[in-house]
Amino acid sequence: MPNHIKVPPEPASQANIFNLSIEELKEMAKKLRRHVITMTATAGSGHPGGSLSAADIITTLYFKAMHHDPQNPQWLDRDRFILSKGHAAPILYAALAESGYFPVEELATLRKLDSRLQGHTDRNLTPGVEMSAGSLGMGLSFGIGVALAAKLDHRDYRTYVLLSDGECDEGQTWEAALSAAHFKIDNLTAIVDCNRIQLTGWTRDIMNLEPLSQKWQAFGWHTIDIDGHDFNQILAAFKEAEKIKNKPPVIIARTIKGRGVSFMENNAKFHGKAPTPEEAERALKELE
Amino acid sequence: MVEVSTRETYGKTLVELGKENKDIIVLDADLSPSTMTHFFAREFPDRFFDCGLEEQNMIAIAAGLAASGKTVFASTFAVFASCRCFDQLRICLSQPRLNVKIVATHSGISVGEDGTSHHAIEDLALYCSLPGFTVVVPADAIETAEAVKVAAATYGPFYIRLSRPKTPLVYPEGYHFTLGKAVTMRQGEDATVIAMGIMVARALEASDILARQGIDCRVINMPTLKPLDEEVIGRAASETGAIVVAEEHLAQGGLGSRVAQVVAREKPIPMEFVNLKDSYALSGKADELLQRYGLTAGDIEVAVKSVVKRK
Ligand SMILES: Cc1ncc(C[n+]2csc(CCOP(=O)(O)OP(=O)(O)O)c2C)c(N)n1
């Protein structure tokens, strides 16, 4: 059923059915990274770099932090994950498949004709995908709408929005930043996957963002600076964010583009280029 | 003719709807006293969000609310509701078919003195190009109230285009609007004028003038631009053999283009177009501008005579 059709409230779902230990999270993140490599290599296109930088954050969300139920993607009280950087779809699909929203085998259909796994996220097609994205800079606004609805309906689900640092170039991101603070949105956690590389090169060369945390602070946000590959820090940041009242929290996660594959790390070339079969083989070995 | 403000009617209709349905949420972008969403804001402050001068943000927030089960009305001037946030309309509303109603006021050149930057004359081309959108241009306040209620009750993204000036009533109280259906306002055999919005009253005036000259002119109001009532167009083409389309919009992509596509396929006949052609308008009073840029009853009259000659 396309998920834009209103569904009636359903019986209570199992909340937080995933509660992996740090060691298990590490293994799961590796597994998801392997999926990213295989999927993009099989498709012959896609965005591995920004998928790999977000892998640890997304693993923590789907396998520890969020209350969600893959058997019941429309569960009204589910926590929402909104992937604003829609080109990182492969890592989201990997997390959705491994947590049970659809069969893992389906990952091989990425970007193929008639696949439910589109090049950029499509909320009408893929179970578990909350937002159609791909044009950068819209996700935080969308998340504000979702978070406002929670307040209006007195539901206590939490909305997570993952942005890229490149998206902080977009004016709309700052419109959203202003308004989230103005509306006192404290039931949303924004995460900036700050891998310091955008499409053509380093953000400091293309369009400098620093000092980034101070910018968010100036817009009225509570900022939490972390290493976005340290599971303990990611978890602690999610917990801290939940405690903030009357202002929105943002986690500035310092990450490495292409993280986990030596020749993709800090390499803008692998932003939007799939690995060749030989490169994929090398990458998979490194991720064993 | 009695003139009534369509935007005031919109604002008051929203309040009625808000009383019946607590899932109706209204957004505006720092223009609520002009779009008249301020009536709703006053009545239901918890369900009204002023997004400030952030039209792109407003559209995507509307999408997030709609994705969470809300029926969202979002208002600003037509020029900003179309040109300023087109990508947001496409990605956040059209593709996912979310339940958001964009009700834009101050469309066309009848905005008047504010000039080019405020004249939305390409908005219909933009909105009609978006798959899944329903596009409605009411002719008067009575049709506005009806259309807003129908939009609230019909799932999916809508664009409703309203005007700044008061508009003559062309319908009696009790008129019932049907989505996707044209209304034959006046029968006629020699030619058909198809109009929408403020041009409907002008088309009726033109048909009076033409009647005195022995030309029997059919007048059709086409409030729903998308989906279009193709049957009525085909019938008008067959029965009257000549069509004039009148709209307060550029030549490209509005009612004229859409009607011509149907005519070309169903029954090719001579057509004429009364519109803003291919240029921007300047500042001036609404009536002065409508006269200067060729959107009067007289312009329709001339177009009908010329199309009838080509039959
Ligand atoms: C509005 C918009 N402009 C341009 C693009 C093309 N594009 C895709 S990804 C990207 C930048 C990638 O860098 P970043 O946003 O930081 O993403 P990440 O490094 O996390 O992958 C660009 C310019 C787009 N998708 N949307």
PDB file of C-alpha atoms in Angstrom, chain A:
ATOM      1  CA  MET A   1       0.000   0.000   0.000  1.00  0.00           C
ATOM      2  CA  PRO A   2       1.437   3.398  -0.889  1.00  0.00           C
ATOM      3  CA  ASN A   3       2.182   5.109   2.376  1.00  0.00           C
ATOM      4  CA  HIS A   4       0.561   8.401   1.430  1.00  0.00           C
ATOM      5  CA  ILE A   5      -2.796   6.808   2.083  1.00  0.00           C
ATOM      6  CA  LYS A   6      -4.071   7.488   5.566  1.00  0.00           C
ATOM      7  CA  VAL A   7      -4.152   4.390   7.705  1.00  0.00           C
ATOM      8  CA  PRO A   8      -6.276   3.916  10.796  1.00  0.00           C
ATOM      9  CA  PRO A   9      -4.530   3.638  14.168  1.00  0.00           C
ATOM     10  CA  GLU A  10      -3.351   0.095  14.596  1.00  0.00           C
ATOM     11  CA  PRO A  11      -2.699  -2.013  17.680  1.00  0.00           C
ATOM     12  CA  ALA A  12       0.398  -1.225  19.680  1.00  0.00           C
ATOM     13  CA  SER A  13       3.623  -2.233  18.017  1.00  0.00           C
ATOM     14  CA  GLN A  14       6.733  -3.616  19.557  1.00  0.00           C
ATOM     15  CA  ALA A  15       8.811  -0.666  20.561  1.00  0.00           C
ATOM     16  CA  ASN A  16      12.570  -0.644  20.347  1.00  0.00           C
ATOM     17  CA  ILE A  17      12.927  -4.220  19.224  1.00  0.00           C
ATOM     18  CA  PHE A  18      16.553  -3.607  18.365  1.00  0.00           C
ATOM     19  CA  ASN A  19      18.928  -3.060  21.207  1.00  0.00           C
ATOM     20  CA  LEU A  20      22.363  -4.046  19.999  1.00  0.00           C
ATOM     21  CA  SER A  21      25.479  -3.757  22.120  1.00  0.00           C
ATOM     22  CA  ILE A  22      28.317  -1.506  20.966  1.00  0.00           C
ATOM     23  CA  GLU A  23      30.182  -4.524  19.619  1.00  0.00           C
ATOM     24  CA  GLU A  24      27.117  -5.691  17.723  1.00  0.00           C
ATOM     25  CA  LEU A  25      26.547  -2.184  16.371  1.00  0.00           C
ATOM     26  CA  LYS A  26      30.098  -2.169  15.013  1.00  0.00           C
ATOM     27  CA  GLU A  27      29.489  -5.456  13.237  1.00  0.00           C
ATOM     28  CA  MET A  28      26.146  -4.272  11.885  1.00  0.00           C
ATOM     29  CA  ALA A  29      27.679  -1.032  10.572  1.00  0.00           C
ATOM     30  CA  LYS A  30      30.289  -3.078   8.750  1.00  0.00           C
ATOM     31  CA  LYS A  31      27.566  -5.235   7.245  1.00  0.00           C
ATOM     32  CA  LEU A  32      25.634  -2.168   6.078  1.00  0.00           C
ATOM     33  CA  ARG A  33      28.823  -0.745   4.552  1.00  0.00           C
ATOM     34  CA  ARG A  34      29.325  -3.991   2.665  1.00  0.00           C
ATOM     35  CA  HIS A  35      25.782  -3.665   1.321  1.00  0.00           C
ATOM     36  CA  VAL A  36      26.551  -0.120   0.146  1.00  0.00           C
ATOM     37  CA  ILE A  37      29.569  -1.368  -1.797  1.00  0.00           C
ATOM     38  CA  THR A  38      27.748  -4.314  -3.343  1.00  0.00           C
ATOM     39  CA  MET A  39      24.616  -2.336  -4.155  1.00  0.00           C
ATOM     40  CA  THR A  40      26.364   0.545  -5.864  1.00  0.00           C
ATOM     41  CA  ALA A  41      28.789  -1.749  -7.671  1.00  0.00           C
ATOM     42  CA  THR A  42      25.892  -3.886  -8.920  1.00  0.00           C
ATOM     43  CA  ALA A  43      23.921  -0.807  -9.976  1.00  0.00           C
ATOM     44  CA  GLY A  44      26.989   0.694 -11.610  1.00  0.00           C
ATOM     45  CA  SER A  45      26.092   4.082 -10.116  1.00  0.00           C
ATOM     46  CA  GLY A  46      25.116   5.707  -6.839  1.00  0.00           C
ATOM     47  CA  HIS A  47      26.699   7.564  -3.949  1.00  0.00           C
ATOM     48  CA  PRO A  48      29.014   5.458  -1.790  1.00  0.00           C
ATOM     49  CA  GLY A  49      31.017   8.254  -0.112  1.00  0.00           C
ATOM     50  CA  GLY A  50      28.222   9.958   1.795  1.00  0.00           C
ATOM     51  CA  SER A  51      26.578   6.614   2.517  1.00  0.00           C
ATOM     52  CA  LEU A  52      29.699   5.336   4.243  1.00  0.00           C
ATOM     53  CA  SER A  53      30.190   8.515   6.302  1.00  0.00           C
ATOM     54  CA  ALA A  54      26.640   8.173   7.655  1.00  0.00           C
ATOM     55  CA  ALA A  55      26.802   4.419   8.301  1.00  0.00           C
ATOM     56  CA  ASP A  56      27.560   4.531  12.021  1.00  0.00           C
ATOM     57  CA  ILE A  57      24.935   7.172  12.745  1.00  0.00           C
ATOM     58  CA  ILE A  58      22.244   5.311  10.806  1.00  0.00           C
ATOM     59  CA  THR A  59      23.197   1.968  12.353  1.00  0.00           C
ATOM     60  CA  THR A  60      22.847   3.460  15.826  1.00  0.00           C
ATOM     61  CA  LEU A  61      19.449   4.909  14.978  1.00  0.00           C
ATOM     62  CA  TYR A  62      17.924   1.772  13.466  1.00  0.00           C
ATOM     63  CA  PHE A  63      19.491  -0.794  15.782  1.00  0.00           C
ATOM     64  CA  LYS A  64      19.500   1.000  19.117  1.00  0.00           C
ATOM     65  CA  ALA A  65      18.101   4.500  19.452  1.00  0.00           C
ATOM     66  CA  MET A  66      14.818   4.562  17.525  1.00  0.00           C
ATOM     67  CA  HIS A  67      11.502   2.990  18.436  1.00  0.00           C
ATOM     68  CA  HIS A  68      10.261   1.444  15.234  1.00  0.00           C
ATOM     69  CA  ASP A  69       8.661  -1.713  13.952  1.00  0.00           C
ATOM     70  CA  PRO A  70       9.626  -3.020  10.507  1.00  0.00           C
ATOM     71  CA  GLN A  71       6.485  -5.185  10.466  1.00  0.00           C
ATOM     72  CA  ASN A  72       4.417  -2.078  10.880  1.00  0.00           C
ATOM     73  CA  PRO A  73       6.049   0.808   8.988  1.00  0.00           C
ATOM     74  CA  GLN A  74       2.982   3.032   9.448  1.00  0.00           C
ATOM     75  CA  TRP A  75       2.884   2.621  13.242  1.00  0.00           C
ATOM     76  CA  LEU A  76       1.707   6.038  14.378  1.00  0.00           C
ATOM     77  CA  ASP A  77       4.001   6.228  17.388  1.00  0.00           C
ATOM     78  CA  ARG A  78       7.179   5.216  15.542  1.00  0.00           C
ATOM     79  CA  ASP A  79      10.184   7.466  15.736  1.00  0.00           C
ATOM     80  CA  ARG A  80      10.742   9.057  12.333  1.00  0.00           C
ATOM     81  CA  PHE A  81      14.011   9.074  10.455  1.00  0.00           C
ATOM     82  CA  ILE A  82      14.199  11.617   7.661  1.00  0.00           C
ATOM     83  CA  LEU A  83      17.119  11.346   5.288  1.00  0.00           C
ATOM     84  CA  SER A  84      17.469  14.871   4.000  1.00  0.00           C
ATOM     85  CA  LYS A  85      20.616  13.987   2.057  1.00  0.00           C
ATOM     86  CA  GLY A  86      18.588  11.733  -0.221  1.00  0.00           C
ATOM     87  CA  HIS A  87      21.560  10.605  -2.302  1.00  0.00           C
ATOM     88  CA  ALA A  88      22.702   8.511   0.676  1.00  0.00           C
ATOM     89  CA  ALA A  89      19.730   6.225  -0.033  1.00  0.00           C
ATOM     90  CA  PRO A  90      21.913   3.076  -0.229  1.00  0.00           C
ATOM     91  CA  ILE A  91      22.864   3.193   3.449  1.00  0.00           C
ATOM     92  CA  LEU A  92      19.244   3.798   4.458  1.00  0.00           C
ATOM     93  CA  TYR A  93      18.038   0.904   2.283  1.00  0.00           C
ATOM     94  CA  ALA A  94      20.687  -1.331   3.836  1.00  0.00           C
ATOM     95  CA  ALA A  95      19.471  -0.432   7.352  1.00  0.00           C
ATOM     96  CA  LEU A  96      15.827  -0.905   6.384  1.00  0.00           C
ATOM     97  CA  ALA A  97      16.523  -4.305   4.813  1.00  0.00           C
ATOM     98  CA  GLU A  98      18.663  -5.581   7.694  1.00  0.00           C
ATOM     99  CA  SER A  99      16.073  -4.486  10.226  1.00  0.00           C
ATOM    100  CA  GLY A 100      13.327  -6.259   8.279  1.00  0.00           C
ATOM    101  CA  TYR A 101      11.323  -3.727   6.244  1.00  0.00           C
ATOM    102  CA  PHE A 102      11.949  -5.740   3.074  1.00  0.00           C
ATOM    103  CA  PRO A 103      14.103  -8.704   2.025  1.00  0.00           C
ATOM    104  CA  VAL A 104      17.859  -8.180   1.975  1.00  0.00           C
ATOM    105  CA  GLU A 105      17.937  -9.702  -1.537  1.00  0.00           C
ATOM    106  CA  GLU A 106      15.974  -6.717  -2.789  1.00  0.00           C
ATOM    107  CA  LEU A 107      19.024  -4.520  -2.216  1.00  0.00           C
ATOM    108  CA  ALA A 108      20.442  -5.932  -5.459  1.00  0.00           C
ATOM    109  CA  THR A 109      17.677  -4.125  -7.382  1.00  0.00           C
ATOM    110  CA  LEU A 110      18.936  -0.646  -6.439  1.00  0.00           C
ATOM    111  CA  ARG A 111      18.399   1.839  -9.298  1.00  0.00           C
ATOM    112  CA  LYS A 112      17.045  -0.860 -11.637  1.00  0.00           C
ATOM    113  CA  LEU A 113      13.853  -0.422 -13.648  1.00  0.00           C
ATOM    114  CA  ASP A 114      10.762  -1.274 -11.558  1.00  0.00           C
ATOM    115  CA  SER A 115      12.755  -1.494  -8.320  1.00  0.00           C
ATOM    116  CA  ARG A 116      11.276  -0.122  -5.101  1.00  0.00           C
ATOM    117  CA  LEU A 117      14.753   1.176  -4.349  1.00  0.00           C
ATOM    118  CA  GLN A 118      15.036   4.372  -6.361  1.00  0.00           C
ATOM    119  CA  GLY A 119      18.258   6.310  -6.898  1.00  0.00           C
ATOM    120  CA  HIS A 120      17.016   8.841  -4.368  1.00  0.00           C
ATOM    121  CA  THR A 121      14.448   8.080  -1.651  1.00  0.00           C
ATOM    122  CA  ASP A 122      10.776   7.757  -2.590  1.00  0.00           C
ATOM    123  CA  ARG A 123       8.227   7.602   0.216  1.00  0.00           C
ATOM    124  CA  ASN A 124       5.542   6.155  -2.031  1.00  0.00           C
ATOM    125  CA  LEU A 125       7.580   3.125  -3.018  1.00  0.00           C
ATOM    126  CA  THR A 126       9.830   1.989  -0.197  1.00  0.00           C
ATOM    127  CA  PRO A 127       8.507   0.688   3.128  1.00  0.00           C
ATOM    128  CA  GLY A 128      10.096   2.666   5.945  1.00  0.00           C
ATOM    129  CA  VAL A 129      11.102   5.679   3.854  1.00  0.00           C
ATOM    130  CA  GLU A 130       9.486   8.787   5.335  1.00  0.00           C
ATOM    131  CA  MET A 131      10.403  11.433   2.773  1.00  0.00           C
ATOM    132  CA  SER A 132      10.957  11.668  -0.953  1.00  0.00           C
ATOM    133  CA  ALA A 133      14.230  13.546  -1.249  1.00  0.00           C
ATOM    134  CA  GLY A 134      17.114  14.127  -3.618  1.00  0.00           C
ATOM    135  CA  SER A 135      16.912  17.859  -4.020  1.00  0.00           C
ATOM    136  CA  LEU A 136      19.092  18.941  -1.145  1.00  0.00           C
ATOM    137  CA  GLY A 137      18.062  21.239   1.679  1.00  0.00           C
ATOM    138  CA  MET A 138      14.428  20.298   2.239  1.00  0.00           C
ATOM    139  CA  GLY A 139      14.569  17.618   4.908  1.00  0.00           C
ATOM    140  CA  LEU A 140      14.860  19.760   8.000  1.00  0.00           C
ATOM    141  CA  SER A 141      11.723  21.687   7.022  1.00  0.00           C
ATOM    142  CA  PHE A 142       9.878  18.429   6.392  1.00  0.00           C
ATOM    143  CA  GLY A 143      11.030  17.169   9.780  1.00  0.00           C
ATOM    144  CA  ILE A 144       9.700  20.299  11.456  1.00  0.00           C
ATOM    145  CA  GLY A 145       6.277  19.523   9.984  1.00  0.00           C
ATOM    146  CA  VAL A 146       6.462  15.970  11.303  1.00  0.00           C
ATOM    147  CA  ALA A 147       7.577  17.190  14.729  1.00  0.00           C
ATOM    148  CA  LEU A 148       4.829  19.823  14.881  1.00  0.00           C
ATOM    149  CA  ALA A 149       2.274  17.121  14.086  1.00  0.00           C
ATOM    150  CA  ALA A 150       3.562  15.087  17.044  1.00  0.00           C
ATOM    151  CA  LYS A 151       3.011  18.055  19.337  1.00  0.00           C
ATOM    152  CA  LEU A 152      -0.459  18.759  17.942  1.00  0.00           C
ATOM    153  CA  ASP A 153      -1.440  15.109  18.399  1.00  0.00           C
ATOM    154  CA  HIS A 154       0.227  14.762  21.811  1.00  0.00           C
ATOM    155  CA  ARG A 155       2.337  11.868  20.579  1.00  0.00           C
ATOM    156  CA  ASP A 156       5.776  11.388  21.984  1.00  0.00           C
ATOM    157  CA  TYR A 157       7.593  10.016  18.975  1.00  0.00           C
ATOM    158  CA  ARG A 158      10.880  11.677  18.073  1.00  0.00           C
ATOM    159  CA  THR A 159      11.902  12.937  14.640  1.00  0.00           C
ATOM    160  CA  TYR A 160      15.491  12.505  13.482  1.00  0.00           C
ATOM    161  CA  VAL A 161      16.757  14.412  10.455  1.00  0.00           C
ATOM    162  CA  LEU A 162      20.102  13.635   8.872  1.00  0.00           C
ATOM    163  CA  LEU A 163      21.603  16.471   6.843  1.00  0.00           C
ATOM    164  CA  SER A 164      24.872  16.677   4.962  1.00  0.00           C
ATOM    165  CA  ASP A 165      27.289  19.504   5.481  1.00  0.00           C
ATOM    166  CA  GLY A 166      26.862  20.425   1.824  1.00  0.00           C
ATOM    167  CA  GLU A 167      23.180  20.998   2.576  1.00  0.00           C
ATOM    168  CA  CYS A 168      24.209  23.776   4.915  1.00  0.00           C
ATOM    169  CA  ASP A 169      24.973  25.746   1.731  1.00  0.00           C
ATOM    170  CA  GLU A 170      21.251  25.783   0.971  1.00  0.00           C
ATOM    171  CA  GLY A 171      19.225  28.781   2.115  1.00  0.00           C
ATOM    172  CA  GLN A 172      16.288  26.603   3.037  1.00  0.00           C
ATOM    173  CA  THR A 173      18.349  24.777   5.656  1.00  0.00           C
ATOM    174  CA  TRP A 174      18.735  28.077   7.480  1.00  0.00           C
ATOM    175  CA  GLU A 175      15.086  28.997   7.008  1.00  0.00           C
ATOM    176  CA  ALA A 176      14.332  25.717   8.733  1.00  0.00           C
ATOM    177  CA  ALA A 177      16.950  26.357  11.414  1.00  0.00           C
ATOM    178  CA  LEU A 178      15.381  29.729  12.225  1.00  0.00           C
ATOM    179  CA  SER A 179      11.869  28.368  12.356  1.00  0.00           C
ATOM    180  CA  ALA A 180      12.654  25.258  14.426  1.00  0.00           C
ATOM    181  CA  ALA A 181      14.077  27.512  17.105  1.00  0.00           C
ATOM    182  CA  HIS A 182      11.187  29.932  16.763  1.00  0.00           C
ATOM    183  CA  PHE A 183       8.613  27.145  17.134  1.00  0.00           C
ATOM    184  CA  LYS A 184      10.625  25.679  20.047  1.00  0.00           C
ATOM    185  CA  ILE A 185      10.843  22.280  18.342  1.00  0.00           C
ATOM    186  CA  ASP A 186      12.465  20.086  20.995  1.00  0.00           C
ATOM    187  CA  ASN A 187      11.089  16.735  19.826  1.00  0.00           C
ATOM    188  CA  LEU A 188      13.412  16.639  16.820  1.00  0.00           C
ATOM    189  CA  THR A 189      17.100  15.835  16.661  1.00  0.00           C
ATOM    190  CA  ALA A 190      19.020  17.120  13.661  1.00  0.00           C
ATOM    191  CA  ILE A 191      22.309  15.482  12.781  1.00  0.00           C
ATOM    192  CA  VAL A 192      24.786  17.035  10.372  1.00  0.00           C
ATOM    193  CA  ASP A 193      26.984  14.429   8.736  1.00  0.00           C
ATOM    194  CA  CYS A 194      29.966  16.698   8.617  1.00  0.00           C
ATOM    195  CA  ASN A 195      32.316  14.793   6.336  1.00  0.00           C
ATOM    196  CA  ARG A 196      33.886  18.040   5.074  1.00  0.00           C
ATOM    197  CA  ILE A 197      33.596  17.032   1.419  1.00  0.00           C
ATOM    198  CA  GLN A 198      30.841  18.009  -0.967  1.00  0.00           C
ATOM    199  CA  LEU A 199      30.445  17.020  -4.592  1.00  0.00           C
ATOM    200  CA  THR A 200      33.505  18.551  -6.180  1.00  0.00           C
ATOM    201  CA  GLY A 201      35.866  18.877  -3.263  1.00  0.00           C
ATOM    202  CA  TRP A 202      36.453  20.080   0.302  1.00  0.00           C
ATOM    203  CA  THR A 203      33.689  22.282   1.724  1.00  0.00           C
ATOM    204  CA  ARG A 204      36.318  24.766   2.911  1.00  0.00           C
ATOM    205  CA  ASP A 205      37.298  25.294  -0.742  1.00  0.00           C
ATOM    206  CA  ILE A 206      33.846  25.128  -2.365  1.00  0.00           C
ATOM    207  CA  MET A 207      31.844  27.060   0.244  1.00  0.00           C
ATOM    208  CA  ASN A 208      33.278  27.443   3.696  1.00  0.00           C
ATOM    209  CA  LEU A 209      30.871  26.551   6.521  1.00  0.00           C
ATOM    210  CA  GLU A 210      33.033  27.036   9.561  1.00  0.00           C
ATOM    211  CA  PRO A 211      32.556  27.805  12.322  1.00  0.00           C
ATOM    212  CA  LEU A 212      29.535  25.538  11.815  1.00  0.00           C
ATOM    213  CA  SER A 213      28.548  24.851  15.430  1.00  0.00           C
ATOM    214  CA  GLN A 214      28.553  28.545  16.217  1.00  0.00           C
ATOM    215  CA  LYS A 215      26.262  29.200  13.288  1.00  0.00           C
ATOM    216  CA  TRP A 216      23.692  26.731  14.622  1.00  0.00           C
ATOM    217  CA  GLN A 217      24.074  28.193  18.100  1.00  0.00           C
ATOM    218  CA  ALA A 218      23.475  31.665  16.735  1.00  0.00           C
ATOM    219  CA  PHE A 219      20.281  30.349  15.165  1.00  0.00           C
ATOM    220  CA  GLY A 220      19.076  29.225  18.582  1.00  0.00           C
ATOM    221  CA  TRP A 221      20.049  25.556  18.603  1.00  0.00           C
ATOM    222  CA  HIS A 222      21.657  23.431  21.267  1.00  0.00           C
ATOM    223  CA  THR A 223      24.733  21.963  19.598  1.00  0.00           C
ATOM    224  CA  ILE A 224      26.509  18.725  20.420  1.00  0.00           C
ATOM    225  CA  ASP A 225      29.854  18.134  18.722  1.00  0.00           C
ATOM    226  CA  ILE A 226      30.907  14.529  18.361  1.00  0.00           C
ATOM    227  CA  ASP A 227      33.022  12.065  16.432  1.00  0.00           C
ATOM    228  CA  GLY A 228      30.362  10.563  14.165  1.00  0.00           C
ATOM    229  CA  HIS A 229      32.154   7.206  14.056  1.00  0.00           C
ATOM    230  CA  ASP A 230      32.271   6.653  17.815  1.00  0.00           C
ATOM    231  CA  PHE A 231      29.192   4.695  18.885  1.00  0.00           C
ATOM    232  CA  ASN A 232      29.470   5.755  22.502  1.00  0.00           C
ATOM    233  CA  GLN A 233      29.551   9.410  21.511  1.00  0.00           C
ATOM    234  CA  ILE A 234      26.671   8.974  19.056  1.00  0.00           C
ATOM    235  CA  LEU A 235      24.510   7.309  21.714  1.00  0.00           C
ATOM    236  CA  ALA A 236      25.400   9.854  24.361  1.00  0.00           C
ATOM    237  CA  ALA A 237      24.542  12.660  21.939  1.00  0.00           C
ATOM    238  CA  PHE A 238      21.105  11.176  21.195  1.00  0.00           C
ATOM    239  CA  LYS A 239      20.452  10.942  24.938  1.00  0.00           C
ATOM    240  CA  GLU A 240      21.612  14.499  25.573  1.00  0.00           C
ATOM    241  CA  ALA A 241      19.458  15.788  22.706  1.00  0.00           C
ATOM    242  CA  GLU A 242      16.334  14.210  24.206  1.00  0.00           C
ATOM    243  CA  LYS A 243      16.851  16.120  27.428  1.00  0.00           C
ATOM    244  CA  ILE A 244      16.923  19.564  25.805  1.00  0.00           C
ATOM    245  CA  LYS A 245      13.662  21.428  26.308  1.00  0.00           C
ATOM    246  CA  ASN A 246      12.254  24.430  24.408  1.00  0.00           C
ATOM    247  CA  LYS A 247      14.978  24.561  21.804  1.00  0.00           C
ATOM    248  CA  PRO A 248      16.051  22.230  19.031  1.00  0.00           C
ATOM    249  CA  PRO A 249      19.206  20.142  19.360  1.00  0.00           C
ATOM    250  CA  VAL A 250      21.662  19.486  16.545  1.00  0.00           C
ATOM    251  CA  ILE A 251      24.473  16.973  16.575  1.00  0.00           C
ATOM    252  CA  ILE A 252      27.459  18.122  14.551  1.00  0.00           C
ATOM    253  CA  ALA A 253      28.964  14.752  13.729  1.00  0.00           C
ATOM    254  CA  ARG A 254      32.507  14.974  12.438  1.00  0.00           C
ATOM    255  CA  THR A 255      32.832  12.102   9.990  1.00  0.00           C
ATOM    256  CA  ILE A 256      34.997  10.863   7.145  1.00  0.00           C
ATOM    257  CA  LYS A 257      33.574  10.614   3.671  1.00  0.00           C
ATOM    258  CA  GLY A 258      34.025   7.060   2.397  1.00  0.00           C
ATOM    259  CA  ARG A 259      34.746   5.823   5.934  1.00  0.00           C
ATOM    260  CA  GLY A 260      35.780   2.164   6.139  1.00  0.00           C
ATOM    261  CA  VAL A 261      37.311   1.787   2.687  1.00  0.00           C
ATOM    262  CA  SER A 262      40.868   3.124   2.535  1.00  0.00           C
ATOM    263  CA  PHE A 263      40.817   4.354  -1.048  1.00  0.00           C
ATOM    264  CA  MET A 264      37.404   5.990  -0.668  1.00  0.00           C
ATOM    265  CA  GLU A 265      38.202   7.849   2.544  1.00  0.00           C
ATOM    266  CA  ASN A 266      38.460  11.611   2.115  1.00  0.00           C
ATOM    267  CA  ASN A 267      38.148  11.098  -1.624  1.00  0.00           C
ATOM    268  CA  ALA A 268      35.608  13.309  -3.401  1.00  0.00           C
ATOM    269  CA  LYS A 269      35.878  11.046  -6.427  1.00  0.00           C
ATOM    270  CA  PHE A 270      33.683   8.489  -4.674  1.00  0.00           C
ATOM    271  CA  HIS A 271      30.933  10.957  -3.862  1.00  0.00           C
ATOM    272  CA  GLY A 272      28.796   9.923  -6.794  1.00  0.00           C
ATOM    273  CA  LYS A 273      30.744   7.153  -8.463  1.00  0.00           C
ATOM    274  CA  ALA A 274      30.215   3.454  -7.906  1.00  0.00           C
ATOM    275  CA  PRO A 275      33.219   1.199  -7.343  1.00  0.00           C
ATOM    276  CA  THR A 276      34.321  -0.937 -10.300  1.00  0.00           C
ATOM    277  CA  PRO A 277      34.076  -4.715  -9.729  1.00  0.00           C
ATOM    278  CA  GLU A 278      37.786  -4.784  -8.806  1.00  0.00           C
ATOM    279  CA  GLU A 279      37.419  -1.825  -6.447  1.00  0.00           C
ATOM    280  CA  ALA A 280      34.356  -3.441  -4.891  1.00  0.00           C
ATOM    281  CA  GLU A 281      36.289  -6.619  -4.257  1.00  0.00           C
ATOM    282  CA  ARG A 282      39.084  -4.697  -2.533  1.00  0.00           C
ATOM    283  CA  ALA A 283      36.564  -2.698  -0.525  1.00  0.00           C
ATOM    284  CA  LEU A 284      34.692  -5.795   0.633  1.00  0.00           C
ATOM    285  CA  LYS A 285      37.971  -7.371   1.798  1.00  0.00           C
ATOM    286  CA  GLU A 286      38.704  -4.307   3.898  1.00  0.00           C
ATOM    287  CA  LEU A 287      35.227  -4.508   5.401  1.00  0.00           C
ATOM    288  CA  GLU A 288      35.402  -8.174   6.409  1.00  0.00           C
TER     289      GLU A 288
END
